CSV table of C-alpha atoms and ligand atoms in Angstrom, one decimal:
chain,number,residue,atom,x,y,z
A,1405,MET,CA,-66.1,2.4,-87.9
A,1406,SER,CA,-66.7,1.7,-84.3
A,1407,THR,CA,-70.4,2.5,-84.8
A,1408,THR,CA,-70.7,-0.2,-87.4
A,1409,SER,CA,-69.1,-2.8,-85.3
A,1410,PHE,CA,-71.3,-1.8,-82.3
A,1411,THR,CA,-74.5,-2.1,-84.3
A,1412,LYS,CA,-73.7,-5.6,-85.5
A,1413,LYS,CA,-72.8,-6.7,-81.9
A,1414,SER,CA,-75.9,-5.4,-80.3
A,1415,PHE,CA,-78.1,-7.3,-82.7
A,1416,GLY,CA,-76.5,-10.6,-82.3
A,1417,LEU,CA,-75.0,-10.8,-78.8
A,1418,ASP,CA,-77.5,-9.0,-76.7
A,1419,THR,CA,-78.4,-11.9,-74.5
A,1420,VAL,CA,-74.9,-13.3,-74.4
A,1421,GLU,CA,-72.7,-10.5,-73.1
A,1422,PRO,CA,-74.7,-7.3,-72.6
A,1423,ALA,CA,-71.8,-5.5,-71.0
A,1424,LEU,CA,-69.8,-5.8,-74.2
A,1425,THR,CA,-72.5,-4.1,-76.3
A,1426,PRO,CA,-72.5,-0.5,-75.1
A,1427,PRO,CA,-74.7,2.0,-76.8
A,1428,PRO,CA,-72.5,4.4,-78.9
A,1429,VAL,CA,-71.5,7.6,-77.2
A,1430,LYS,CA,-70.9,9.9,-80.2
A,1431,SER,CA,-73.4,8.6,-82.8
A,1432,ALA,CA,-76.7,9.2,-81.0
A,1433,GLU,CA,-78.4,10.4,-84.1
A,1434,THR,CA,-77.5,7.4,-86.3
A,1435,ASN,CA,-78.5,5.1,-83.6
A,1436,PHE,CA,-81.8,6.9,-83.0
A,1437,ALA,CA,-82.8,6.7,-86.7
A,1438,LYS,CA,-82.1,3.0,-86.8
A,1439,LYS,CA,-84.0,2.4,-83.6
A,1440,THR,CA,-87.1,4.1,-84.9
A,1441,LYS,CA,-86.9,2.0,-88.1
A,1442,LEU,CA,-86.7,-1.2,-86.1
A,1443,ALA,CA,-89.5,-0.3,-83.8
A,1444,GLY,CA,-91.6,-0.5,-86.8
A,1445,GLY,CA,-91.7,-4.3,-86.5
A,1446,LYS,CA,-88.3,-5.9,-87.3
A,1447,SER,CA,-86.9,-6.7,-83.9
A,1448,LYS,CA,-87.9,-6.3,-80.2
A,1449,LYS,CA,-84.3,-6.7,-79.1
A,1450,ARG,CA,-83.5,-3.0,-79.9
A,1451,ASP,CA,-86.0,-1.7,-77.3
A,1452,ILE,CA,-83.5,-1.2,-74.5
A,1453,PRO,CA,-85.2,0.5,-71.6
A,1454,GLU,CA,-83.5,3.6,-70.3
A,1455,GLY,CA,-81.4,3.4,-67.2
A,1456,LEU,CA,-80.0,0.0,-67.8
A,1457,TRP,CA,-76.5,1.2,-68.6
A,1458,THR,CA,-74.1,3.3,-66.6
A,1459,LYS,CA,-71.0,5.0,-68.1
A,1460,CYS,CA,-67.8,4.5,-66.2
A,1461,PRO,CA,-66.4,8.0,-65.6
A,1462,LYS,CA,-62.8,6.7,-65.7
A,1463,CYS,CA,-62.6,4.4,-68.8
A,1464,GLU,CA,-65.9,5.6,-70.4
A,1465,THR,CA,-67.1,2.0,-70.9
A,1466,MET,CA,-70.9,1.5,-70.8
A,1467,ILE,CA,-71.6,-1.0,-68.1
A,1468,PHE,CA,-74.8,-3.1,-67.9
A,1469,ASP,CA,-76.4,-2.0,-64.5
A,1470,LYS,CA,-77.1,-5.6,-63.4
A,1471,GLU,CA,-73.4,-6.5,-64.0
A,1472,LEU,CA,-72.3,-3.3,-62.1
A,1473,ASP,CA,-74.5,-4.3,-59.1
A,1474,GLU,CA,-73.3,-7.9,-59.2
A,1475,ASN,CA,-69.7,-6.5,-59.2
A,1476,LEU,CA,-70.4,-4.4,-56.0
A,1477,LYS,CA,-70.5,-1.2,-58.2
A,1478,VAL,CA,-66.9,-1.7,-59.4
A,1479,CYS,CA,-66.1,-1.3,-63.1
A,1480,SER,CA,-64.8,-4.6,-64.4
A,1481,LYS,CA,-62.7,-2.9,-67.1
A,1482,CYS,CA,-60.7,-0.4,-65.1
A,1483,ASP,CA,-61.6,-1.1,-61.4
A,1484,HIS,CA,-63.2,2.3,-60.9
A,1485,HIS,CA,-65.1,2.2,-57.6
A,1486,PHE,CA,-68.6,3.8,-58.0
A,1487,PRO,CA,-70.3,5.2,-55.0
A,1488,ILE,CA,-72.3,2.6,-53.1
A,1489,GLY,CA,-75.2,3.1,-50.7
A,1490,ALA,CA,-75.0,2.2,-47.0
A,1491,ARG,CA,-77.5,-0.5,-47.3
A,1492,GLU,CA,-75.8,-2.2,-50.2
A,1493,ARG,CA,-72.5,-1.9,-48.5
A,1494,ILE,CA,-73.8,-3.6,-45.3
A,1495,HIS,CA,-75.4,-6.3,-47.4
A,1496,SER,CA,-72.0,-7.0,-49.1
A,1497,LEU,CA,-70.1,-7.3,-45.8
A,1498,VAL,CA,-72.2,-8.8,-43.0
A,1499,GLU,CA,-73.4,-12.3,-42.6
A,1500,THR,CA,-77.0,-12.7,-43.6
A,1501,CYS,CA,-79.6,-11.6,-41.1
A,1502,THR,CA,-77.1,-10.7,-38.5
A,1503,PHE,CA,-77.3,-6.9,-38.7
A,1504,GLU,CA,-79.2,-5.5,-35.7
A,1505,GLU,CA,-79.7,-1.9,-36.5
A,1506,MET,CA,-79.4,0.7,-33.7
A,1507,ASP,CA,-81.2,4.0,-33.4
A,1508,ALA,CA,-83.0,3.4,-36.7
A,1509,GLU,CA,-85.6,6.1,-36.0
A,1510,MET,CA,-83.2,8.9,-34.9
A,1511,THR,CA,-83.7,12.0,-37.0
A,1512,SER,CA,-82.2,15.5,-37.1
A,1513,VAL,CA,-84.0,18.5,-35.6
A,1514,ASP,CA,-83.6,21.9,-37.2
A,1515,MET,CA,-82.6,23.6,-33.9
A,1516,LEU,CA,-81.1,26.7,-35.5
A,1517,GLU,CA,-84.1,27.1,-37.9
A,1518,PHE,CA,-81.5,27.4,-40.6
A,1519,LYS,CA,-82.6,29.1,-43.9
A,1520,GLY,CA,-80.4,29.1,-46.9
A,1521,VAL,CA,-81.7,28.8,-50.5
A,1522,ALA,CA,-84.0,26.3,-48.9
A,1523,THR,CA,-84.7,25.6,-45.3
A,1524,TYR,CA,-82.8,22.8,-43.5
A,1525,ALA,CA,-86.2,21.3,-42.5
A,1526,SER,CA,-87.3,21.1,-46.1
A,1527,LYS,CA,-83.9,19.6,-47.2
A,1528,LEU,CA,-84.2,17.0,-44.5
A,1529,GLU,CA,-87.6,16.0,-45.7
A,1530,ALA,CA,-86.6,15.8,-49.3
A,1531,TYR,CA,-83.5,13.7,-48.6
A,1532,LYS,CA,-85.4,11.4,-46.3
A,1533,LYS,CA,-87.9,10.8,-49.1
A,1534,ASN,CA,-85.4,10.4,-51.9
A,1535,THR,CA,-83.0,8.1,-50.0
A,1536,THR,CA,-85.4,6.3,-47.7
A,1537,LEU,CA,-82.7,6.9,-45.0
A,1538,LYS,CA,-83.3,8.9,-41.8
A,1539,ASP,CA,-79.8,10.4,-41.9
A,1540,ALA,CA,-76.3,9.9,-43.3
A,1541,VAL,CA,-75.3,6.9,-41.3
A,1542,LEU,CA,-76.6,3.4,-40.5
A,1543,THR,CA,-75.2,1.7,-37.4
A,1544,GLY,CA,-75.7,-1.7,-35.7
A,1545,LEU,CA,-74.1,-4.8,-34.3
A,1546,CYS,CA,-73.5,-7.6,-36.8
A,1547,LYS,CA,-71.3,-10.6,-37.6
A,1548,ILE,CA,-68.5,-10.4,-40.2
A,1549,GLY,CA,-67.2,-13.9,-40.6
A,1550,GLU,CA,-67.2,-15.3,-37.1
A,1551,GLN,CA,-66.5,-12.0,-35.6
A,1552,ARG,CA,-69.1,-9.9,-33.8
A,1553,VAL,CA,-68.6,-6.2,-34.8
A,1554,ALA,CA,-70.1,-2.8,-34.1
A,1555,LEU,CA,-70.4,-1.4,-37.6
A,1556,GLY,CA,-71.2,2.1,-38.9
A,1557,VAL,CA,-71.7,2.8,-42.6
A,1558,MET,CA,-72.1,6.3,-44.0
A,1559,ASP,CA,-74.1,7.2,-47.1
A,1560,PHE,CA,-73.1,10.1,-49.3
A,1561,ASN,CA,-76.5,10.3,-50.9
A,1562,PHE,CA,-77.9,11.8,-47.7
A,1563,LEU,CA,-76.8,15.5,-47.7
A,1564,GLY,CA,-73.3,14.6,-48.9
A,1565,GLY,CA,-72.7,12.3,-46.0
A,1566,SER,CA,-72.4,15.4,-43.8
A,1567,MET,CA,-72.0,14.9,-40.1
A,1568,GLY,CA,-74.7,16.5,-38.1
A,1569,SER,CA,-75.8,15.8,-34.6
A,1570,VAL,CA,-77.6,12.5,-35.6
A,1571,VAL,CA,-74.5,11.1,-37.4
A,1572,GLY,CA,-72.3,12.0,-34.4
A,1573,GLU,CA,-74.8,10.7,-31.8
A,1574,LYS,CA,-75.4,7.4,-33.7
A,1575,LEU,CA,-71.7,6.7,-34.1
A,1576,THR,CA,-71.0,7.6,-30.5
A,1577,ARG,CA,-73.7,5.3,-29.3
A,1578,LEU,CA,-72.3,2.6,-31.6
A,1579,ILE,CA,-68.7,3.0,-30.3
A,1580,GLU,CA,-70.0,3.0,-26.7
A,1581,ARG,CA,-72.0,-0.1,-27.3
A,1582,GLY,CA,-68.9,-1.7,-28.8
A,1583,THR,CA,-66.9,-0.7,-25.7
A,1584,GLU,CA,-69.5,-2.1,-23.4
A,1585,LYS,CA,-69.8,-5.4,-25.2
A,1586,GLU,CA,-66.0,-5.5,-25.9
A,1587,LEU,CA,-66.5,-5.6,-29.7
A,1588,PRO,CA,-64.3,-4.2,-32.4
A,1589,VAL,CA,-65.6,-1.1,-34.2
A,1590,ILE,CA,-65.6,-0.6,-37.9
A,1591,ILE,CA,-66.7,2.7,-39.5
A,1592,ILE,CA,-66.9,3.1,-43.2
A,1593,SER,CA,-66.8,6.8,-43.9
A,1594,THR,CA,-67.8,8.9,-46.9
A,1595,SER,CA,-68.5,12.5,-46.1
A,1596,GLY,CA,-68.2,16.1,-47.3
A,1597,GLY,CA,-67.6,17.1,-43.7
A,1598,ALA,CA,-69.6,18.7,-40.9
A,1599,ARG,CA,-73.2,19.7,-41.6
A,1600,MET,CA,-73.2,23.4,-41.7
A,1601,TYR,CA,-76.9,23.6,-41.3
A,1602,GLU,CA,-76.4,22.6,-37.7
A,1603,GLY,CA,-73.5,25.1,-37.1
A,1604,MET,CA,-71.6,24.5,-33.9
A,1605,PHE,CA,-73.7,21.4,-33.0
A,1606,SER,CA,-72.2,19.6,-36.0
A,1607,LEU,CA,-68.6,20.6,-35.0
A,1608,MET,CA,-69.1,19.3,-31.5
A,1609,GLN,CA,-69.7,15.8,-33.0
A,1610,MET,CA,-66.0,15.7,-33.8
A,1611,ALA,CA,-65.0,15.9,-30.1
A,1612,LYS,CA,-67.8,13.5,-29.0
A,1613,THR,CA,-67.0,10.7,-31.5
A,1614,SER,CA,-63.2,11.1,-30.8
A,1615,ALA,CA,-63.7,10.8,-27.0
A,1616,ALA,CA,-65.9,7.7,-27.4
A,1617,LEU,CA,-63.1,6.1,-29.5
A,1618,ALA,CA,-60.6,7.0,-26.8
A,1619,TYR,CA,-62.6,5.0,-24.2
A,1620,HIS,CA,-62.9,2.2,-26.7
A,1621,ALA,CA,-59.1,2.2,-27.2
A,1622,GLN,CA,-58.5,2.2,-23.5
A,1623,ARG,CA,-60.1,-1.2,-23.4
A,1624,LYS,CA,-57.6,-2.4,-26.0
A,1625,LEU,CA,-60.4,-3.0,-28.6
A,1626,PRO,CA,-59.6,-2.6,-32.2
A,1627,TYR,CA,-61.1,0.1,-34.4
A,1628,LEU,CA,-60.9,-0.1,-38.2
A,1629,SER,CA,-61.6,3.0,-40.2
A,1630,MET,CA,-62.4,2.5,-43.9
A,1631,LEU,CA,-62.2,5.7,-46.0
A,1632,THR,CA,-64.2,5.7,-49.2
A,1633,HIS,CA,-64.6,8.4,-51.9
A,1634,PRO,CA,-64.8,11.1,-50.7
A,1635,THR,CA,-63.9,11.4,-47.0
A,1636,THR,CA,-63.0,15.0,-46.1
A,1637,ALA,CA,-63.2,17.8,-43.6
A,1638,GLY,CA,-64.7,17.4,-40.2
A,1639,VAL,CA,-65.1,13.6,-40.6
A,1640,MET,CA,-61.6,13.1,-41.8
A,1641,ALA,CA,-60.4,15.4,-39.0
A,1642,SER,CA,-62.1,13.3,-36.3
A,1643,TYR,CA,-63.1,9.6,-36.2
A,1644,ALA,CA,-62.1,8.7,-39.8
A,1645,SER,CA,-58.4,9.3,-39.1
A,1646,LEU,CA,-58.3,7.7,-35.6
A,1647,GLY,CA,-58.4,4.0,-36.7
A,1648,ASP,CA,-55.9,1.5,-35.3
A,1649,LEU,CA,-55.8,0.6,-39.0
A,1650,ILE,CA,-56.8,3.3,-41.5
A,1651,LEU,CA,-57.8,1.7,-44.8
A,1652,ALA,CA,-59.1,3.1,-48.0
A,1653,GLU,CA,-60.8,2.1,-51.2
A,1654,PRO,CA,-58.7,2.5,-54.4
A,1655,GLY,CA,-58.8,6.0,-55.9
A,1656,ALA,CA,-60.7,7.5,-52.9
A,1657,MET,CA,-60.3,11.3,-52.5
A,1658,ILE,CA,-59.3,11.9,-48.9
A,1659,GLY,CA,-58.4,15.2,-47.3
A,1660,PHE,CA,-59.3,18.0,-45.0
A,1661,ALA,CA,-59.7,21.2,-47.1
A,1662,GLY,CA,-60.1,21.1,-50.9
A,1663,PRO,CA,-57.0,21.4,-53.1
A,1664,ARG,CA,-57.8,24.9,-54.2
A,1665,VAL,CA,-57.9,26.2,-50.6
A,1666,ILE,CA,-54.6,24.5,-49.8
A,1667,LYS,CA,-53.0,25.9,-53.0
A,1668,ASP,CA,-54.1,29.4,-52.2
A,1669,THR,CA,-53.0,29.2,-48.6
A,1670,THR,CA,-49.6,27.6,-49.1
A,1671,GLN,CA,-48.9,29.3,-52.4
A,1672,ALA,CA,-47.3,26.1,-53.6
A,1673,GLU,CA,-47.9,23.7,-56.5
A,1674,LEU,CA,-49.6,20.6,-55.3
A,1675,PRO,CA,-48.0,17.3,-56.3
A,1676,PRO,CA,-49.8,15.0,-58.8
A,1677,GLY,CA,-52.3,12.6,-57.2
A,1678,PHE,CA,-52.5,14.8,-54.1
A,1679,GLN,CA,-55.3,13.7,-51.8
A,1680,THR,CA,-55.9,10.3,-53.3
A,1681,ALA,CA,-55.8,7.1,-51.3
A,1682,GLU,CA,-52.7,6.0,-53.3
A,1683,PHE,CA,-50.7,9.2,-52.5
A,1684,LEU,CA,-51.7,9.0,-48.8
A,1685,LEU,CA,-50.6,5.3,-48.7
A,1686,ASP,CA,-47.1,6.3,-50.0
A,1687,HIS,CA,-46.9,9.1,-47.5
A,1688,GLY,CA,-47.9,7.0,-44.5
A,1689,LEU,CA,-51.3,8.4,-43.6
A,1690,ILE,CA,-53.2,5.2,-44.4
A,1691,ASP,CA,-52.1,1.6,-43.8
A,1692,ALA,CA,-53.6,-0.2,-46.8
A,1693,ILE,CA,-55.8,0.2,-49.9
A,1694,VAL,CA,-58.5,-2.5,-49.9
A,1695,PRO,CA,-60.5,-3.1,-53.1
A,1696,ARG,CA,-64.2,-3.4,-52.4
A,1697,LYS,CA,-64.4,-7.0,-53.4
A,1698,GLU,CA,-61.7,-8.0,-50.9
A,1699,MET,CA,-63.0,-5.8,-48.1
A,1700,LYS,CA,-65.0,-8.4,-46.2
A,1701,GLN,CA,-62.1,-11.0,-46.3
A,1702,GLN,CA,-59.6,-8.3,-45.3
A,1703,PHE,CA,-61.8,-7.2,-42.3
A,1704,ILE,CA,-61.9,-10.8,-41.1
A,1705,GLU,CA,-58.1,-11.2,-41.4
A,1706,TYR,CA,-57.4,-7.9,-39.7
A,1707,LEU,CA,-59.8,-8.5,-36.8
A,1708,ASP,CA,-58.5,-12.1,-36.4
A,1709,PHE,CA,-55.0,-10.6,-36.1
A,1710,LEU,CA,-56.0,-7.7,-33.8
A,1711,THR,CA,-58.1,-9.8,-31.4
A,1712,VAL,CA,-55.8,-12.8,-31.1
A,1713,GLY,CA,-54.5,-11.6,-27.7
A,1714,LYS,CA,-58.0,-11.4,-26.4
A,1715,LYS,CA,-58.9,-14.9,-27.5
A,1716,VAL,CA,-55.8,-16.3,-25.8
A,1717,ALA,CA,-56.7,-14.5,-22.6
A,1718,THR,CA,-60.3,-15.8,-22.8
A,1719,VAL,CA,-59.1,-19.4,-23.3
A,1720,ALA,CA,-56.5,-19.1,-20.5
A,1721,SER,CA,-59.0,-17.7,-17.9
B,463,ZN,ZN1,-64.1,1.8,-66.0
């Protein structure tokens, strides 16, 4: 039944509401046969190029890619937040042409000459080529609303957003620049943790970034940490959990070790929803859940609130 109704819709309403005319999931064969027939000369509307639709993993709706992009990669049916790249994220948050990237050319060195299934050097090359990023974070100074901000945004597409020496160094320099220029820092995290290809060098980034944030805090400057899906391990155990405000996107998986490791170690059943943003909000680890579409406005409001004392001091002096 659902197949019939879909077929009718996709003929007539293609140009009106493409997101409501998803290709059928179960009836691939039927659809294929009809498509072949139509390609013989009846209608050109059936020639939907591949890669235009994305299936929502939560509600299984097929979403038109263009609509997904316009909606900041959030499912309009169930509000599922798809992963979003660092560049798109920055584009959605900062005022046009205000992002001055820092350390854009900094790249990792394979100092341990690490070899696993593939060498670290070859992995770095492949990820650089596929993502057109140099490493898993972009940093820079920018304006969000009227507020000048030091902003760091991680990208999960580059080696799982893992924190190696470049991620640590770029973020540390960003925080130090923020401290020097008396700017708030915002870091939007997504990470599988420390980059094991760099061994101890990656673990040392935890201390380095945390120390830089301590100096930033001594100057009474605000730091907002935004956790997005997933933020785990070494990143969660360092700068991601040190925000004056710790925020998260809806449904984000947040934690240190994975649930299986915790279950095996504690020998206890884990509660439902364990390690989700919602669970951690209820238990006090994070301060607010901020949907992606409201993020920019929320940042502006939080920063207005957190810097009000500074503005008063500036006016008075
Ligand atoms: Zn959905």
